[in-house]
PDB file of C-alpha atoms in Angstrom:
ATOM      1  CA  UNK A 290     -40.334  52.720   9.150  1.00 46.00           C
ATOM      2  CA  UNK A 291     -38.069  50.991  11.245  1.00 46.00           C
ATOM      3  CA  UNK A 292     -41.121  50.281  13.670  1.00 46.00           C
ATOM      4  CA  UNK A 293     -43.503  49.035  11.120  1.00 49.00           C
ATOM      5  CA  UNK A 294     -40.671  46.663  10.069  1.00 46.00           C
ATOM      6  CA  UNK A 295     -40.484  45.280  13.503  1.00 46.00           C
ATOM      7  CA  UNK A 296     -44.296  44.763  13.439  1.00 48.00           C
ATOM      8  CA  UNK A 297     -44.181  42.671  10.541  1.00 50.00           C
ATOM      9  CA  UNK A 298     -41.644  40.337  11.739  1.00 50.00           C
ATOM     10  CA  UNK A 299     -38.373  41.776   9.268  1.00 50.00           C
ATOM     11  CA  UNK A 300     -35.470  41.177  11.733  1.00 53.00           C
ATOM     12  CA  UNK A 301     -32.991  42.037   9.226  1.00 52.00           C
ATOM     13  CA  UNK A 302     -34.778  45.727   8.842  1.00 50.00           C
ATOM     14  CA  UNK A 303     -34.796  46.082  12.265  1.00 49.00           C
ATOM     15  CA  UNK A 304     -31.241  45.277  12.830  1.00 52.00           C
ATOM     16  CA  UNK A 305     -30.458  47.888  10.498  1.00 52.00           C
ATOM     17  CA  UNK A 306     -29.143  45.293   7.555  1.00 54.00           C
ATOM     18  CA  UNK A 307     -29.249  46.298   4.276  1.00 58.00           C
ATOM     19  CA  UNK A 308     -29.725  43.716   1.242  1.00 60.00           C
ATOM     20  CA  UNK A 309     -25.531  44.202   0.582  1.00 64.00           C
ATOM     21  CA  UNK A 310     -24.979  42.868   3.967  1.00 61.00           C
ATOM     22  CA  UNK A 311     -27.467  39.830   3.323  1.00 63.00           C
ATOM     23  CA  UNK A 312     -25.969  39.273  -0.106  1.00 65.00           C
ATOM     24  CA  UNK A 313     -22.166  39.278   1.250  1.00 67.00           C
ATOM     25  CA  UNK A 314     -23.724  36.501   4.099  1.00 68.00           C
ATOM     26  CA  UNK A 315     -25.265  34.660   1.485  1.00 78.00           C
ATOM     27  CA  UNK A 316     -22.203  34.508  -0.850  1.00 76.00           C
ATOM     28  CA  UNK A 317     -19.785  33.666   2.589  1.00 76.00           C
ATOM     29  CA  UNK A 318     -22.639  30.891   3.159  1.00 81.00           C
ATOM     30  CA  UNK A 319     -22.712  29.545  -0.518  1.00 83.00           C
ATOM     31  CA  UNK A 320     -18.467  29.775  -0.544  1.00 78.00           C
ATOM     32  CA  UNK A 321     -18.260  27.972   2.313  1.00 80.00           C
ATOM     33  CA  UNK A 322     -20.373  25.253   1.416  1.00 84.00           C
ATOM     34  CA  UNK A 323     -18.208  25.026  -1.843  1.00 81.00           C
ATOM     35  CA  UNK A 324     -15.241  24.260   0.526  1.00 83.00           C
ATOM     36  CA  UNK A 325     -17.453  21.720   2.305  1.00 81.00           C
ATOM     37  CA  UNK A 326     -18.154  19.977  -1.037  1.00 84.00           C
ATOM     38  CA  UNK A 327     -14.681  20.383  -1.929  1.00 86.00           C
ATOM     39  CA  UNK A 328     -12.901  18.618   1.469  1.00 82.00           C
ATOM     40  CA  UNK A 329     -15.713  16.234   1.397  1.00 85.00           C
ATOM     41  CA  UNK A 330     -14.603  15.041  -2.202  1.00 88.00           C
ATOM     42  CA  UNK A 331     -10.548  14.858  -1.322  1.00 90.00           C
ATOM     43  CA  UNK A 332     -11.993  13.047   1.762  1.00 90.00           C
ATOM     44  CA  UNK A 333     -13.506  10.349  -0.792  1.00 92.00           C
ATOM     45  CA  UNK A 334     -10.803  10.599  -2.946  1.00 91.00           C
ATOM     46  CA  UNK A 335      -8.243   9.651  -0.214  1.00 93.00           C
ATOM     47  CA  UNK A 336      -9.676   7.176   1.174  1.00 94.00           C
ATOM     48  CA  UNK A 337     -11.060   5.646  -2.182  1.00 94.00           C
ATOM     49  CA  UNK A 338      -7.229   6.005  -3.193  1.00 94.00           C
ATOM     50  CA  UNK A 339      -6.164   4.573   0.174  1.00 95.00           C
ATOM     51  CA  UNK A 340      -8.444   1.894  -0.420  1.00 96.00           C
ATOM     52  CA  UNK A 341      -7.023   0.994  -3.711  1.00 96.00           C
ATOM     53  CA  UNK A 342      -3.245   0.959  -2.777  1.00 97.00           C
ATOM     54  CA  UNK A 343      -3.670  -0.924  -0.134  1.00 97.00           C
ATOM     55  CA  UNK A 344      -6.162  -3.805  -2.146  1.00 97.00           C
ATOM     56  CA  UNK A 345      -3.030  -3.555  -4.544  1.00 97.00           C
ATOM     57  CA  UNK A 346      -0.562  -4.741  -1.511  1.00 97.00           C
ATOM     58  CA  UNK A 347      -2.516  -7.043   0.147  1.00 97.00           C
ATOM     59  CA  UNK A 348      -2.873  -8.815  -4.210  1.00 97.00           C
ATOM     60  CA  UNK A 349       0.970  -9.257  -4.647  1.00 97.00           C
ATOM     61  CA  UNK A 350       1.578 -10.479  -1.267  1.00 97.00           C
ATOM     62  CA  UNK A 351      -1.030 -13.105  -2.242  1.00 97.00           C
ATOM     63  CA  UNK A 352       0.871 -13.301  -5.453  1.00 97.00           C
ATOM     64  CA  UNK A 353       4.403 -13.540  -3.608  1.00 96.00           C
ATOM     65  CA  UNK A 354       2.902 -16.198  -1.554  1.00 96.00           C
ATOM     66  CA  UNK A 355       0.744 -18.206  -4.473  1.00 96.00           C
ATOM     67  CA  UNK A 356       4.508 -18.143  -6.460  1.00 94.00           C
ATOM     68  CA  UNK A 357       6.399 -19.373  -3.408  1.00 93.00           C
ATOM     69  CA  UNK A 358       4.297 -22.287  -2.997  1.00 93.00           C
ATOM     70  CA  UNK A 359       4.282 -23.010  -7.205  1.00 93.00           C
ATOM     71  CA  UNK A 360       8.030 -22.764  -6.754  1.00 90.00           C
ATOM     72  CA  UNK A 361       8.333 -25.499  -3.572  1.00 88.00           C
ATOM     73  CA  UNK A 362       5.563 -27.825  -4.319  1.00 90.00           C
ATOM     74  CA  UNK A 363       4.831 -28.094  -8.270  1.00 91.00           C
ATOM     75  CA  UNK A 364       7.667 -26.587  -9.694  1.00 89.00           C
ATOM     76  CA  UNK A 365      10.503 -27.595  -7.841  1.00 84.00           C
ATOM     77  CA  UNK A 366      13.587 -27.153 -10.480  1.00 84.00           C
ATOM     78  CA  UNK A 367      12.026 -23.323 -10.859  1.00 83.00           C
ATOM     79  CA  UNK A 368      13.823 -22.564  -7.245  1.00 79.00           C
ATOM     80  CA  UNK A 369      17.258 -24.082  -8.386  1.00 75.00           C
ATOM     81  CA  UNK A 370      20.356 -22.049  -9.380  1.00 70.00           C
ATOM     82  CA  UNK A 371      21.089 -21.619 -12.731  1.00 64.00           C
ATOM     83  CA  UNK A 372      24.454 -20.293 -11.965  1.00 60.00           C
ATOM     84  CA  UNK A 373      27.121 -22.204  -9.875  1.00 62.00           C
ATOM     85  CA  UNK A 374      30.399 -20.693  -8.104  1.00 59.00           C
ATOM     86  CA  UNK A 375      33.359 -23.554  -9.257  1.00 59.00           C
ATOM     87  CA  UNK A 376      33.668 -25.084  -6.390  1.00 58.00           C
ATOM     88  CA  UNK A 377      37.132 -26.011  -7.307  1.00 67.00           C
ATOM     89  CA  UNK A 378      40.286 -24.499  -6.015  1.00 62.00           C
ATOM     90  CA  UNK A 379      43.802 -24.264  -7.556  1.00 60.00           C
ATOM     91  CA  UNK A 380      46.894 -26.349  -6.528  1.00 59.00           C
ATOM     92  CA  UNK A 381      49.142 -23.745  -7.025  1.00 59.00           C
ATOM     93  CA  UNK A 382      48.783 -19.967  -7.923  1.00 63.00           C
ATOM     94  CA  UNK A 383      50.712 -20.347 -10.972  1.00 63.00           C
ATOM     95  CA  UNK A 384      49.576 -23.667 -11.883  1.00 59.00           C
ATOM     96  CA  UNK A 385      46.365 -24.148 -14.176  1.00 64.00           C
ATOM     97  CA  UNK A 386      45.663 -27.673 -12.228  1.00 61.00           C
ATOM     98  CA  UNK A 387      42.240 -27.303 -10.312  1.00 64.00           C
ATOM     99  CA  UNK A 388      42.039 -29.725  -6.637  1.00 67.00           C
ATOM    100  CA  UNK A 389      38.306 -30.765  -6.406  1.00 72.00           C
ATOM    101  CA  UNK A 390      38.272 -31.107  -2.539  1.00 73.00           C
ATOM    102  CA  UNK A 391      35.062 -32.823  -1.784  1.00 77.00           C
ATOM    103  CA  UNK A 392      35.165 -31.433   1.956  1.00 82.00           C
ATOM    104  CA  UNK A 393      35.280 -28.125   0.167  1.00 77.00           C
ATOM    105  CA  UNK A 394      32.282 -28.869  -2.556  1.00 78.00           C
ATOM    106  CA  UNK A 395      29.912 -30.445   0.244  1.00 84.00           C
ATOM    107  CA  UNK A 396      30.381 -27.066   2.081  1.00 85.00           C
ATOM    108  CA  UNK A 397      29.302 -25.065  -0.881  1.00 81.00           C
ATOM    109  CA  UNK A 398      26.587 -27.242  -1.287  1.00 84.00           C
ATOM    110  CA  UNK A 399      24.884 -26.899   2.313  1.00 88.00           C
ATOM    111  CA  UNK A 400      25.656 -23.182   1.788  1.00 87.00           C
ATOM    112  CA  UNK A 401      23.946 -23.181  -1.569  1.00 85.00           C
ATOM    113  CA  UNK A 402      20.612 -24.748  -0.161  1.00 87.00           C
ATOM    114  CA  UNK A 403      21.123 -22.770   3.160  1.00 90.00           C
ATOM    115  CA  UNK A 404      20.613 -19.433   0.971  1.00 89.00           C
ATOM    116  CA  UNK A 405      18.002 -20.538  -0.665  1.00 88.00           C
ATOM    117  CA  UNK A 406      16.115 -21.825   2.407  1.00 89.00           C
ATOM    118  CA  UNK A 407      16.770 -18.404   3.545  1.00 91.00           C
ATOM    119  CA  UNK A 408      15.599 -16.382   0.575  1.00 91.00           C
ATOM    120  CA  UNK A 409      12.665 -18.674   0.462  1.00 92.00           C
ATOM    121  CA  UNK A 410      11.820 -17.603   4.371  1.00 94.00           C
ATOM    122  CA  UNK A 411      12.599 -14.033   3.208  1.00 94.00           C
ATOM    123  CA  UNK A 412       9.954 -13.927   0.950  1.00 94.00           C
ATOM    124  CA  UNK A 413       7.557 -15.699   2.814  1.00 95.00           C
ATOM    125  CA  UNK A 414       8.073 -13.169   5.764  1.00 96.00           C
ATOM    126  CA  UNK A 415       7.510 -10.271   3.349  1.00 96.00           C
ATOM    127  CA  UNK A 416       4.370 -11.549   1.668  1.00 97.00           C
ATOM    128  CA  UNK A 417       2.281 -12.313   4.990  1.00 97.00           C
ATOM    129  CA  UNK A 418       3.917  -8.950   6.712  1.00 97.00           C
ATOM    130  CA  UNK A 419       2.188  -7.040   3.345  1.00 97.00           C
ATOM    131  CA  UNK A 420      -1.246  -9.159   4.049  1.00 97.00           C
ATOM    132  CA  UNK A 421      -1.610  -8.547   7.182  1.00 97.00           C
ATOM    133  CA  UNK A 422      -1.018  -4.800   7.047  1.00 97.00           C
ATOM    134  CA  UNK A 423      -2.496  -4.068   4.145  1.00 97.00           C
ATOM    135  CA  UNK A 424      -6.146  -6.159   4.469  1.00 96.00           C
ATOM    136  CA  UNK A 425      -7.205  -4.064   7.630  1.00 97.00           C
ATOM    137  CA  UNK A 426      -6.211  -0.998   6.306  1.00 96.00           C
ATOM    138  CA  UNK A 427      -7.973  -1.726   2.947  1.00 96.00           C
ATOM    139  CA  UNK A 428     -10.780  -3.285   4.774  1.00 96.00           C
ATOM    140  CA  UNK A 429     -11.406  -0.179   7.100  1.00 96.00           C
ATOM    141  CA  UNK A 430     -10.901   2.561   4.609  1.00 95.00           C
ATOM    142  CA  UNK A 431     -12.981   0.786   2.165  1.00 95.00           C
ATOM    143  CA  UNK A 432     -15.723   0.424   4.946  1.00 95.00           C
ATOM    144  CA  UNK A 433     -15.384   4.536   5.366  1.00 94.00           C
ATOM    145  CA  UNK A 434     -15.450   4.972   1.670  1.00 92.00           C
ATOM    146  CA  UNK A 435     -18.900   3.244   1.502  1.00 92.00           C
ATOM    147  CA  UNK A 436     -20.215   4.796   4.271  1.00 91.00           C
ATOM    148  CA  UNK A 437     -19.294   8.696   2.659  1.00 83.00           C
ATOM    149  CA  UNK A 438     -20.869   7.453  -0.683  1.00 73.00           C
TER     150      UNK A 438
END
């Protein structure tokens, strides 16, 4: 038998298999192209995901950016504080009478637009830093995404 099996070409007969054995390879084969299909669809999902996120950085640094330039060039009371520290200092502890030194109220001034100069540079900083991080990654994950699809 096992020679007439060799003559007509049955490998697996000659090797002795039985149809378990090739039933147990095909089901290892079939499982592990279920975990194929499976990594290959968290692959997509991550970087789809990836790809999202970082479109979604790369938008409100252009928004930061859009609302910093609204806020310095159209609508230029928008940046101002609401809120004023007096800039007026008692004569005496125990007295109620306030000295308006004007030495005292230019300083706060300066100081006042010096914060906001630097808050304004703050944000500025931030918004390009999130741009330019965030486009390449978007723009390279995004490529990978379409070329999985």
């Amino acid at each position: 038998d096992l020679l007439s099996s060799q003559k007509k070409g049955d490998s697996s007969a000659a090797l002795g298999m039985t149809t378990t054995y090739k039933n147990k390879v095909c089901h290892f084969c079939s499982f592990m192209s279920f975990l194929f299909n499976i990594f290959m669809s968290l692959k997509k999902a991550y970087l789809y995901l990836v790809s999202v996120i970082s479109l979604v950085i790369a938008v409100v640094g252009a928004i930061m950016l859009i609302n910093l330039g609204l806020k310095a060039w159209v609508f230029t009371k928008a940046d101002q504080n609401y809120y004023a520290v007096p800039v007026c200092t008692p004569a005496a502890p125990s007295t109620k009478d306030f000295n308006c030194d004007p030495q005292y109220q230019e300083q706060m001034k300066k100081q006042s637009e010096d914060n906001r100069a630097s808050q304004r540079q703050n944000t500025a900083a931030q918004a390009v830093a999130m741009i330019v991080v965030a486009t390449p990654v978007w723009f390279y994950h995004w490529k990978l995404a379409r070329k999985e699809a």
